[in-house]
Coordinates of C-alpha atoms in Angstrom, one line a residue:
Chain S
X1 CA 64.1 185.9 79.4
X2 CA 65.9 183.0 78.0
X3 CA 68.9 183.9 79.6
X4 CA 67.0 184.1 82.8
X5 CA 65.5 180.4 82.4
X6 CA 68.9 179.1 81.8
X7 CA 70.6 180.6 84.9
X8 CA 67.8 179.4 87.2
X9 CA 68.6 175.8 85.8
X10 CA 71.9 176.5 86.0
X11 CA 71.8 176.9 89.9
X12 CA 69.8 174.2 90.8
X13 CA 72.9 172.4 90.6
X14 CA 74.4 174.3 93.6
X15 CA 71.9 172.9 96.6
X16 CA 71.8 176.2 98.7
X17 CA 70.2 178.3 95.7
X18 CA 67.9 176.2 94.1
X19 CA 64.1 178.1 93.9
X20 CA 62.5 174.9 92.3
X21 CA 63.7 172.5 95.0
X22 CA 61.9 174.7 97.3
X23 CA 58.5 174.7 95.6
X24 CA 58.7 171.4 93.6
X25 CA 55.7 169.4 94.2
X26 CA 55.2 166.0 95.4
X27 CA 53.0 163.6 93.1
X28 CA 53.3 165.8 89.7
X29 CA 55.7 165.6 86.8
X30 CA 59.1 167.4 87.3
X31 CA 59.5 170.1 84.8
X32 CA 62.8 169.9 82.5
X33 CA 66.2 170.2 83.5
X34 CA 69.4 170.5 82.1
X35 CA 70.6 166.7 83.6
X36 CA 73.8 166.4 85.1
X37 CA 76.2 163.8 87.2
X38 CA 76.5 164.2 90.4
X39 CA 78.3 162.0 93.1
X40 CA 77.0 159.9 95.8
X41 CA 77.6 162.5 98.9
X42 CA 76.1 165.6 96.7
X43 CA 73.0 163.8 95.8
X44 CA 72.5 162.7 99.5
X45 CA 73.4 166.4 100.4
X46 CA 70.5 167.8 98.3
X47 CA 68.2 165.5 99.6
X48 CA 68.8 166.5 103.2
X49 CA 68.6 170.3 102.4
X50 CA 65.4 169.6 100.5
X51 CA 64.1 167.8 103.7
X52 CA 65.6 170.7 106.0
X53 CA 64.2 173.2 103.9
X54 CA 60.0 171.6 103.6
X55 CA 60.3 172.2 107.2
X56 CA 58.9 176.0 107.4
X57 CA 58.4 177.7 110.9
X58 CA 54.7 177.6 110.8
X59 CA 54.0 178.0 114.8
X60 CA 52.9 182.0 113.4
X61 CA 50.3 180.4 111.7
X62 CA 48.8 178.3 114.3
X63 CA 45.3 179.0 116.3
X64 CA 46.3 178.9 120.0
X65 CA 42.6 177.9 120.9
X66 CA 42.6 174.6 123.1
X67 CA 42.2 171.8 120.9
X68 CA 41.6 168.0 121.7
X69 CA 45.8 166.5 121.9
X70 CA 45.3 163.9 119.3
X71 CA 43.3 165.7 116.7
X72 CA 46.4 168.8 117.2
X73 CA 49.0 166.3 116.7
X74 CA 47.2 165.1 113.7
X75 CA 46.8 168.5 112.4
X76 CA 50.6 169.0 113.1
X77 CA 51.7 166.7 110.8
X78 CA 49.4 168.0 108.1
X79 CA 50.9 171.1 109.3
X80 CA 54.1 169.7 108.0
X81 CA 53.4 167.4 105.4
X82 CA 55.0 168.9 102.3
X83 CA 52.2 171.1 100.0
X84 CA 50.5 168.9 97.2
X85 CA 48.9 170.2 94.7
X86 CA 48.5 171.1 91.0
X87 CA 50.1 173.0 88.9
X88 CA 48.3 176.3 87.5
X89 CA 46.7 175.0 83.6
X90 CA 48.7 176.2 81.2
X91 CA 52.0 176.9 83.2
X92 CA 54.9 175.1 81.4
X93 CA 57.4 176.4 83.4
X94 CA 56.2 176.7 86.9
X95 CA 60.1 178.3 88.2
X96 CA 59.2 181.2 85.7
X97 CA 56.2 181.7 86.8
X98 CA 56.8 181.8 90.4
X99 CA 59.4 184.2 89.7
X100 CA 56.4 186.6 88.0
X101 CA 54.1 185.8 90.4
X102 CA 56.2 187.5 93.2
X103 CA 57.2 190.4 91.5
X104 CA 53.6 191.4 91.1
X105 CA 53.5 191.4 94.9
X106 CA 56.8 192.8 95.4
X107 CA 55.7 196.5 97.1
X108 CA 58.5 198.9 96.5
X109 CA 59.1 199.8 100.6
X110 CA 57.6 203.3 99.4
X111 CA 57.9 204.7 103.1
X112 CA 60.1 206.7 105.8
X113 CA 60.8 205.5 109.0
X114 CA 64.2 205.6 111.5
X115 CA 64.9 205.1 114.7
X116 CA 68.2 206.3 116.7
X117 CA 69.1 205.6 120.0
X118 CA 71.1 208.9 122.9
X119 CA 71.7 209.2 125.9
X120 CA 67.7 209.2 127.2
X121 CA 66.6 206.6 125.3
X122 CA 65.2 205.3 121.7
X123 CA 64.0 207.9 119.2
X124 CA 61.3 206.4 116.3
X125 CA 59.5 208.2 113.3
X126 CA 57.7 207.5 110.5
X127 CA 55.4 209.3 107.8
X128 CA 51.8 207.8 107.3
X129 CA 51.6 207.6 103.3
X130 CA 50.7 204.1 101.9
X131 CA 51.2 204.0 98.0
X132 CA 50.4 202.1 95.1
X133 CA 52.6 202.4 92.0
X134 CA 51.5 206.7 91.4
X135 CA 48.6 205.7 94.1
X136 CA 48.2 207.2 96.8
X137 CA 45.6 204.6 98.8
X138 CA 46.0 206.4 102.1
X139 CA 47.7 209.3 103.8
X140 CA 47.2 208.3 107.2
X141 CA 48.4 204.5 107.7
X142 CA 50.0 203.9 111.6
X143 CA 53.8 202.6 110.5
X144 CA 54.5 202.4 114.6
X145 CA 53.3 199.3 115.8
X146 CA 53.1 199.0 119.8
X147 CA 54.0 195.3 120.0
X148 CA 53.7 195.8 124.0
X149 CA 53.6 198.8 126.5
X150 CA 58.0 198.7 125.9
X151 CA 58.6 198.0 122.8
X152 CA 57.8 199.4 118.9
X153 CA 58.2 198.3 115.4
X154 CA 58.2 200.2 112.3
X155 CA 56.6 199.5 109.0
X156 CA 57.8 199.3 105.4
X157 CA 57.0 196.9 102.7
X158 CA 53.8 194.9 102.6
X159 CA 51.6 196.4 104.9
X160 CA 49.8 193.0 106.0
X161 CA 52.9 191.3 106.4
X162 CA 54.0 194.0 108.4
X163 CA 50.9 194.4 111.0
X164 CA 50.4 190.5 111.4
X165 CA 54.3 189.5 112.3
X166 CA 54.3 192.3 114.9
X167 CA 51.0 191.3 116.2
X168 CA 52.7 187.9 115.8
X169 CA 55.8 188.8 117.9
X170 CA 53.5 190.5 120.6
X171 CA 51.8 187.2 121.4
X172 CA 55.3 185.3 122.0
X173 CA 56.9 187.9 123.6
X174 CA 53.9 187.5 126.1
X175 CA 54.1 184.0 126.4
X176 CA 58.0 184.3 127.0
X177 CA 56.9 187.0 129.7
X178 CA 54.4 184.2 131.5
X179 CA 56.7 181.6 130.8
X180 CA 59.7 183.0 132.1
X181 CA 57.9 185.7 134.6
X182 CA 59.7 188.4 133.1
X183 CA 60.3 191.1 130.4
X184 CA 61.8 189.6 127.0
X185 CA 64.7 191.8 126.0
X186 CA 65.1 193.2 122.3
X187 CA 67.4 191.0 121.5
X188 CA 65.1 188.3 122.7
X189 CA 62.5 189.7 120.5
X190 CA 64.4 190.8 117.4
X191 CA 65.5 187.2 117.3
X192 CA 62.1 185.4 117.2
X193 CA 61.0 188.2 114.6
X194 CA 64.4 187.4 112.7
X195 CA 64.1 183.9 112.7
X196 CA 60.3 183.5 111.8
X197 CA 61.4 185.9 108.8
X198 CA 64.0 183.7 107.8
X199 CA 62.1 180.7 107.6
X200 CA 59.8 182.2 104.9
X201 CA 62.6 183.9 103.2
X202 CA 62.0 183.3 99.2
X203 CA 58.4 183.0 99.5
X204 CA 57.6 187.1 98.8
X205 CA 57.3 188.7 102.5
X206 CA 58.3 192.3 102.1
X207 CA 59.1 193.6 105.4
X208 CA 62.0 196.3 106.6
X209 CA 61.3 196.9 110.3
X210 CA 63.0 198.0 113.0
X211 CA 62.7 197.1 116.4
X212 CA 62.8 199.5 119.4
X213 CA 63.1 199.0 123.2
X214 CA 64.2 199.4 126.5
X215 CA 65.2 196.4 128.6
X216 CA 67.8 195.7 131.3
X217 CA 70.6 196.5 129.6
X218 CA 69.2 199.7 128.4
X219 CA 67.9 201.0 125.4
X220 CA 68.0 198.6 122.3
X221 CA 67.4 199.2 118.6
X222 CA 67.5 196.2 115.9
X223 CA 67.0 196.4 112.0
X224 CA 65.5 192.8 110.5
X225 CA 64.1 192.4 106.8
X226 CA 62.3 189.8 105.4
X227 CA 65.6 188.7 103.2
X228 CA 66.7 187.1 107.1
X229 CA 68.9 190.0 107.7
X230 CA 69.1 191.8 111.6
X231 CA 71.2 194.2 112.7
X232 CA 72.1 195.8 115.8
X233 CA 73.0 199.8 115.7
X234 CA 72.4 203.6 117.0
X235 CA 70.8 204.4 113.8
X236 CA 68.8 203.6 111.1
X237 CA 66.4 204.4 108.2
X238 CA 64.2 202.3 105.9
X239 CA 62.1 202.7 103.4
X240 CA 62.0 204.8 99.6
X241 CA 62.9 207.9 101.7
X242 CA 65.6 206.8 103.6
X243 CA 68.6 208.6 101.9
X244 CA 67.1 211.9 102.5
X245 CA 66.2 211.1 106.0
X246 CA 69.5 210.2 106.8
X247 CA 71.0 213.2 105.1
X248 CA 69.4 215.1 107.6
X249 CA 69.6 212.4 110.6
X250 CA 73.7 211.9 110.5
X251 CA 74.0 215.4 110.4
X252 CA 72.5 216.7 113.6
X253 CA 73.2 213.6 115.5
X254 CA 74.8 213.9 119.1
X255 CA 74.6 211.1 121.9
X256 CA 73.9 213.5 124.3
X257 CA 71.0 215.1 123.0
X258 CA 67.8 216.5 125.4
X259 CA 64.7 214.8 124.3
X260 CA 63.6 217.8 123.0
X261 CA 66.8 218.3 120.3
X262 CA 66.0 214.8 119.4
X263 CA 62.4 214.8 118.8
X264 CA 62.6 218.0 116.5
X265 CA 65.8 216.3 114.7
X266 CA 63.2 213.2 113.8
X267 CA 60.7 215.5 112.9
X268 CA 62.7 217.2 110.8
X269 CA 64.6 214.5 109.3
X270 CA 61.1 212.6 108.3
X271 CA 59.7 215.7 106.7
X272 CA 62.8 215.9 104.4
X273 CA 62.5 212.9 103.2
X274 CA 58.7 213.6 102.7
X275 CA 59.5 216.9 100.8
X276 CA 62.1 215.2 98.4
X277 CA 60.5 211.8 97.9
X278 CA 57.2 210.9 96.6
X279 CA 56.2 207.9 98.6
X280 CA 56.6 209.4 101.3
X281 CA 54.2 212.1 103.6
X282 CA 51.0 212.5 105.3
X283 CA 51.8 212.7 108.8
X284 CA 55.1 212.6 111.3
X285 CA 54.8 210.6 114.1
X286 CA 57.5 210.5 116.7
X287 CA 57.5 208.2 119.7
X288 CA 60.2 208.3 122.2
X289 CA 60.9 205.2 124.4
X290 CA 62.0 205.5 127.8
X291 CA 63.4 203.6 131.0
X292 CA 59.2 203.3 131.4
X293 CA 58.4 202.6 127.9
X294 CA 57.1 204.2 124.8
X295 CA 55.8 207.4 124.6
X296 CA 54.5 209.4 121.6
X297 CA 55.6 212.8 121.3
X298 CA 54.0 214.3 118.3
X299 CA 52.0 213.4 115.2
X300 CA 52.7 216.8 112.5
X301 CA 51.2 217.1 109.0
X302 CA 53.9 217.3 106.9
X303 CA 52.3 220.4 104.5
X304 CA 51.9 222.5 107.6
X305 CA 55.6 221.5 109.1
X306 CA 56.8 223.0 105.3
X307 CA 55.3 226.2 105.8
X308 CA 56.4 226.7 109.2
X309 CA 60.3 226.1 108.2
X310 CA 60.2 227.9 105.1
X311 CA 57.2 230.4 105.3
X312 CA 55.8 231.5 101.9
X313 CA 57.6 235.1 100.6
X314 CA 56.6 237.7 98.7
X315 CA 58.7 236.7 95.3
X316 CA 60.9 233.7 96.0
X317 CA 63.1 232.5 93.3
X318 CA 64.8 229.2 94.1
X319 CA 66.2 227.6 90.7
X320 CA 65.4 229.5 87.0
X321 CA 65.5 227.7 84.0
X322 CA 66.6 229.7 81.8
X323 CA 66.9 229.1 77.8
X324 CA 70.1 229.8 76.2
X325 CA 70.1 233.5 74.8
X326 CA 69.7 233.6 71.4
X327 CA 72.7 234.4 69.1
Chain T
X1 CA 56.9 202.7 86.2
X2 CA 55.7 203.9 82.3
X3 CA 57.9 206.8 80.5
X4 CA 54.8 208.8 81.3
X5 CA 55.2 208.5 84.8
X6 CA 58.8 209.3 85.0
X7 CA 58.5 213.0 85.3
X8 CA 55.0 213.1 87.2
X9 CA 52.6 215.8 85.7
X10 CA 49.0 217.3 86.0
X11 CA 46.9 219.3 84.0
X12 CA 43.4 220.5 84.0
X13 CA 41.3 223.2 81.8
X14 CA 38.0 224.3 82.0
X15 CA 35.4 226.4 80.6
X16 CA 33.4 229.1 82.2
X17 CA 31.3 231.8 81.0
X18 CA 33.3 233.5 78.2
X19 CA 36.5 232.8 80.5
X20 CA 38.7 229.8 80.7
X21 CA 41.3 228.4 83.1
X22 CA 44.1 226.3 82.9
X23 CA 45.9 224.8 85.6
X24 CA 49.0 222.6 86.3
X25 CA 50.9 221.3 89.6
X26 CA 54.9 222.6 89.5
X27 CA 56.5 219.2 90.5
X28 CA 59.9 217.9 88.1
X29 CA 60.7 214.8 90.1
X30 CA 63.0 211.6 88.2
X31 CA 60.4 208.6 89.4
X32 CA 60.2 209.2 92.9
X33 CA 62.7 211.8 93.7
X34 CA 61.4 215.3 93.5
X35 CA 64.2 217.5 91.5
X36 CA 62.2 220.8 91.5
X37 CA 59.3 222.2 93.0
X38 CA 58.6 225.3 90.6
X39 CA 58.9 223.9 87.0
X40 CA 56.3 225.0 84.0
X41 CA 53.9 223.2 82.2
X42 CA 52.1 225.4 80.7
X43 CA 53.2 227.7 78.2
X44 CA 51.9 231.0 76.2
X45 CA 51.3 231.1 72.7
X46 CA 49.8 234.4 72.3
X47 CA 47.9 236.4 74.1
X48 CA 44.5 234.0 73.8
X49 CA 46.1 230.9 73.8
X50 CA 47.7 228.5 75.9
X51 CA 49.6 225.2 75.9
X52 CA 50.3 222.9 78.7
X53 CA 52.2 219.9 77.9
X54 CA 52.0 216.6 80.5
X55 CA 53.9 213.9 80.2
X56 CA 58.0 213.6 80.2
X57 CA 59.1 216.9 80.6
X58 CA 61.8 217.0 78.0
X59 CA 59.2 216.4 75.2
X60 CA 57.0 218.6 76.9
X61 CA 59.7 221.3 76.5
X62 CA 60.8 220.2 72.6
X63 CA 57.0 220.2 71.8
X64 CA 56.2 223.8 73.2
X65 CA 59.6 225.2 71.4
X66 CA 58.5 223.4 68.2
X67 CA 55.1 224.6 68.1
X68 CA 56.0 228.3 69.0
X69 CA 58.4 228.1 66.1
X70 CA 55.2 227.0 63.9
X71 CA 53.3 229.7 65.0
X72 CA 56.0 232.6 64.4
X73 CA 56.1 231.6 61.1
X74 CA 52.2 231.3 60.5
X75 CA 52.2 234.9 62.6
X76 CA 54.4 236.2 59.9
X77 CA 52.9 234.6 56.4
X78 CA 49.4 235.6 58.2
X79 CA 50.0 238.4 59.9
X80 CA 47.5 237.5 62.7
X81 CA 47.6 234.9 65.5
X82 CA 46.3 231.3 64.9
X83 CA 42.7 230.8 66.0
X84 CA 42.9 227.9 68.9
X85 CA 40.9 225.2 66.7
X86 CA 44.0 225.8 64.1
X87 CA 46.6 225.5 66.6
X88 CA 45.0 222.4 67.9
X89 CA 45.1 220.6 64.2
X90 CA 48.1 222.2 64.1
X91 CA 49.6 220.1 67.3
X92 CA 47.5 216.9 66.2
X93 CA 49.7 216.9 62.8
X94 CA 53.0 217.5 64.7
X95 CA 52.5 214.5 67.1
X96 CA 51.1 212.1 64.5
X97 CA 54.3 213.2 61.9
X98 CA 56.1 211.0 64.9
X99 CA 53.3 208.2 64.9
X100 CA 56.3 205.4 65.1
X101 CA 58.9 207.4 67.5
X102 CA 56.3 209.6 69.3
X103 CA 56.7 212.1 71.5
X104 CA 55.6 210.8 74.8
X105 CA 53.4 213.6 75.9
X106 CA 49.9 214.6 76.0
X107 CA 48.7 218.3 75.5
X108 CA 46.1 220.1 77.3
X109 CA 45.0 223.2 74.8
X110 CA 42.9 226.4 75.9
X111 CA 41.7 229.4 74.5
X112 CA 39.7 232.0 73.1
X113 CA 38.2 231.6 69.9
X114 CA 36.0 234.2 67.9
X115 CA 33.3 236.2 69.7
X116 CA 35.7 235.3 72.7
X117 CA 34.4 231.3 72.6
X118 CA 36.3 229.5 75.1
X119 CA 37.9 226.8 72.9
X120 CA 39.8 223.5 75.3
X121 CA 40.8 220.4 73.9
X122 CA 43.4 217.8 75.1
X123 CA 45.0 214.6 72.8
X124 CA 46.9 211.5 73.1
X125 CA 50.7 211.8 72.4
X126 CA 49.7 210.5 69.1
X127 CA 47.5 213.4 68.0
X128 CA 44.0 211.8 68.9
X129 CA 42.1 215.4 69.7
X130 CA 39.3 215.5 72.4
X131 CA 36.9 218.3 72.8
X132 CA 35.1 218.9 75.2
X133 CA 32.7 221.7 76.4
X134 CA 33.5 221.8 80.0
X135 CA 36.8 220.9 80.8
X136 CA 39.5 217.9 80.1
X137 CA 42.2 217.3 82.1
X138 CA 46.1 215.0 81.6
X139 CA 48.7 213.3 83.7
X140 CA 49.4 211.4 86.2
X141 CA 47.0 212.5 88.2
X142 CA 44.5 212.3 85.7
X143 CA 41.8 209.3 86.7
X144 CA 41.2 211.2 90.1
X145 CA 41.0 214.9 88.4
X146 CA 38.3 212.9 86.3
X147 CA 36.4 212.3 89.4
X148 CA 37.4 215.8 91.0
X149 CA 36.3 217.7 88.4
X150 CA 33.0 215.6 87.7
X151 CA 31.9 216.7 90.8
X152 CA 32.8 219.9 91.4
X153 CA 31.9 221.5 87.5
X154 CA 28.7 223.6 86.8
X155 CA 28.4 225.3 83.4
X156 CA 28.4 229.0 82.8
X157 CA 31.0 230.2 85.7
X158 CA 32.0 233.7 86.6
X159 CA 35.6 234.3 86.6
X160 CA 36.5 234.0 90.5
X161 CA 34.2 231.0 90.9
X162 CA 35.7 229.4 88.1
X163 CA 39.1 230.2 89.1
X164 CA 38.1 228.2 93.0
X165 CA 36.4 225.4 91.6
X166 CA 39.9 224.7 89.5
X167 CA 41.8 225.6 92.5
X168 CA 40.5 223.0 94.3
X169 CA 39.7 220.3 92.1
X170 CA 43.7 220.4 91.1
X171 CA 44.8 220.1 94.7
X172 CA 42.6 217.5 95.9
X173 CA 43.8 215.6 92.5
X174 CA 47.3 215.5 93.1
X175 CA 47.1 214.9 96.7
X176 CA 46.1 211.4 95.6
X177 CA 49.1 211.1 93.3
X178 CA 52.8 210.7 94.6
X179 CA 54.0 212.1 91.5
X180 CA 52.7 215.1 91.2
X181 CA 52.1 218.7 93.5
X182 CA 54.4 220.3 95.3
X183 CA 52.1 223.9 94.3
X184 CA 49.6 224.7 91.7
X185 CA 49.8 226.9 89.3
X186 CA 46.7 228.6 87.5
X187 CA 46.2 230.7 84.4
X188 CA 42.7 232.3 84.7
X189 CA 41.8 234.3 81.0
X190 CA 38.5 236.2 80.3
X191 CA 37.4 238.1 78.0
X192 CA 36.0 241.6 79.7
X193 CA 33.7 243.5 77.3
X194 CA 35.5 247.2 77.1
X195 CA 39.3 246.3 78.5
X196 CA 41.1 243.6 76.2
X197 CA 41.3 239.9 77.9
X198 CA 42.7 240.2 81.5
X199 CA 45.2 237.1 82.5
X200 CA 45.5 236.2 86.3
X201 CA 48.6 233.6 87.3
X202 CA 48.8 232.7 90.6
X203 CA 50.4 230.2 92.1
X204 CA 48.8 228.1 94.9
X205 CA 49.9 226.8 98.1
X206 CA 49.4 223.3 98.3
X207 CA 50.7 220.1 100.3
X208 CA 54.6 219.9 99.8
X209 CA 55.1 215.9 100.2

């Protein structure tokens, strides 16, 4: 732990890394720090990032019901105004405590989902267990989001921050669809989701989505996190089962699939990683999008799909544990 | 995640009318992985008496080889099997030897006493024994088998309906725990009046995720 403290004072030094600079509040006592010299254009440098950095996106936050100009512009700039407020009684060392704090909400992405994208289209899949440490709370959470009548997302992480940034990103991909009378693409859309993420990157989000489409230029499939990271590919998994999933994914991948082949490859690659890991199961639901949006194929309980692969025989005997014979 | 969670276990026992039943899922994962879907937990003493061991599996398997050693020797100074109350002091003192480097798992104990008295008990991992009359349960999985078997108990069962109500309050247990299933496995005992005590296994099918 002390080792810890010191390395976080350590890199306040450097101005991209430093946690405290983020959450420091105005109007209390700064907390101690190991002091050091720094020139004129560093100091001026940290000052600017500090004010760059106060500045979170918060249009996601914001009710879109009509309100008087004035009164929204004054509630913009309390919108913006940097937070003010005590610290917790008894918290000497606020960094630390911030640091706890999120790790308590940190939710271990305890989920399978993927997404690939052939020749007819985007393939996505996901299980429906939501877990809590050993908990299971629920076997039949929806991990496909339909963000519009074109376009899904997948869930893993924090299920609230999940469900409210894809609702999120289905209101401004309308608005960019009446603002700009037509379709946003997946890039468009990836990019707003992306960028919103970014801006509260730090500040505990948990979210590994992907996000599927079709668009003019065809089918489109983007990974974004809530560490700020997107990425365009073919294929992808996320979540506490993904290894085994894509064990079973990059093996009986082919472009040119039939929608069939590719539905039953999902299928089977989810309930693999349902079998093996144990965040993961419930239900497989596969959705396929299309040139005329998102279908969904099939929903299967996972317990039934292992029965109809491997039917039960008579004696089966798959690994014995045998003692070593005595001498 | 706790060192008892890192194997993922469940056990349950219960009493029924001059019968009892013990019961464990057949999951060996490492935290979240699952290694192996048939792995046992509960283990034969003698003939009216049984062991099943929750908790980290490779105590679980030290504990069961210590304690048969134990009763080979008592078998031969004796020469008669221990009587289940025994055997439960017996695993009590073995645990609590290691009170500050314990073994880090919790026993579920079941069998017939004399007059063929269904005996259960279960204990910490430090030797703390629990008896009970109707049935005790360890693991993972053990706050919802708590509620499962609450509700699902009545005193005095027959045999088959004892061997159901275990059945099911074991599955619907572990299908509320990620770290445990993959299959049941029961051990049904009773003591019939002119045959010696008949043992059923079987193994059930449950959810595999």
């Amino acid at each position: 732990m002390l080792l810890l403290l010191f390395r976080l004072s350590f890199l306040s030094f450097f101005p991209s890394l430093s946690l405290s600079q983020h959450f420091a509040p105005t109007g209390t006592k700064p907390h101690q720090r190991i002091s050091v010299s720094l020139n004129f254009k560093q100091r001026k440098q940290r000052e600017e990032k500090r004010r760059m950095m106060m500045k979170l996106d918060t249009s996601g936050l914001e009710s879109f019901s009509a309100a008087v100009p004035s009164a929204m512009a004054a509630a913009e700039d309390q919108l913006f105004a940097p937070p003010s407020f005590d610290l917790p009684a008894g918290c000497a060392d606020f960094d630390k405590f911030q640091m706890e704090a999120k790790q308590t909400l940190k939710h271990a992405k305890g989920t399978t989902t993927l997404a690939f994208i052939f020749n007819q289209g985007v393939i996505v899949a996901a299980d429906s267990r939501a877990s809590m440490g050993g908990y299971i709370s629920s076997q039949s959470v929806k991990k496909i989001i339909e963000i519009n009548p074109y376009m899904l997302g997948t869930m893993a992480g924090g299920a609230a921050d999940c469900q409210f940034w894809h609702r999120n990103l289905g209101i401004k991909c309308r608005l960019h669809e009446l603002a700009n009378k037509r379709r946003i693409s997946v890039t468009g859309a990836s990019k707003l989701l992306a960028n919103i993420l970014y801006s509260y990157r730090g500040m505990g989000l948990s979210i590994g989505t992907m996000i599927a489409g079709w668009d003019e230029k065809g089918p489109g499939l983007y990974y974004v996190d809530s560490e700020g990271g997107r990425l365009k590919g073919n294929r992808f998994s996320v979540g506490s089962g993904s290894p085994y999933a894509y064990g079973v994914l990059d093996n009986g991948y082919r472009p040119d699939m039939t929608v069939d082949e590719a539905h039953e490859l999902a299928r089977r690659a989810i309930y693999h990683a349902t079998f093996r890991d144990g965040a993961s199961g419930g239900v497989v639901s596969v959705y396929h999008v299309g040139p005329n949006g998102w279908k969904k194929l099939s929903g299967d309980d996972v317990s039934e799909l292992h029965y109809k692969y491997y039917p039960v025989q008579p004696t089966p005997v798959e690994h014995e544990m045998v003692d070593a014979p005595p001498a | 995640m706790s060192i008892f969670e890192y194997n993922g276990s469940a056990l349950v026992a219960m009493v029924g009318k001059n019968c009892f039943a013990i019961a464990s899922d057949r999951r060996l994962g490492v935290q979240l992985q699952t290694v192996a879907t048939d792995f046992q937990r509960v283990f034969k003493i003698h003939d009216r008496l049984y062991i099943g061991l929750s908790g980290l599996a490779t105590d679980a398997q030290t504990m069961y080889q210590k304690l048969v050693f134990r009763h080979k020797l008592y078998q031969l100074r004796e020469e008669r099997d221990m009587k289940p109350q025994t055997f439960a002091s017996l695993v009590s003192a073995l645990l609590y030897e290691k009170r500050f480097g314990p073994f880090f798992c919790q026993p579920v104990i079941a069998g017939l006493g004399d007059n063929d008295e269904p005996f259960i008990c279960t204990m910490d991992c430090l030797g703390a024994k629990e008896l009970a009359k109707d049935f005790v349960v360890s693991g993972t999985a053990s706050e919802s088998l708590y509620g499962a078997c609450e509700s699902m108990y009545k005193p005095d069962m027959e045999p088959e309906e004892l061997f159901e109500t275990i059945s099911q309050a074991l599955l619907s247990s572990v299908d509320r725990d990620c770290l445990s299933g993959w299959g049941g496995y029961v051990l049904l005992v009773y003591a019939a009046l002119l045959t010696p005590t008949e043992v059923q296994e079987k193994i059930l099918k449950g959810r595999m995720d």
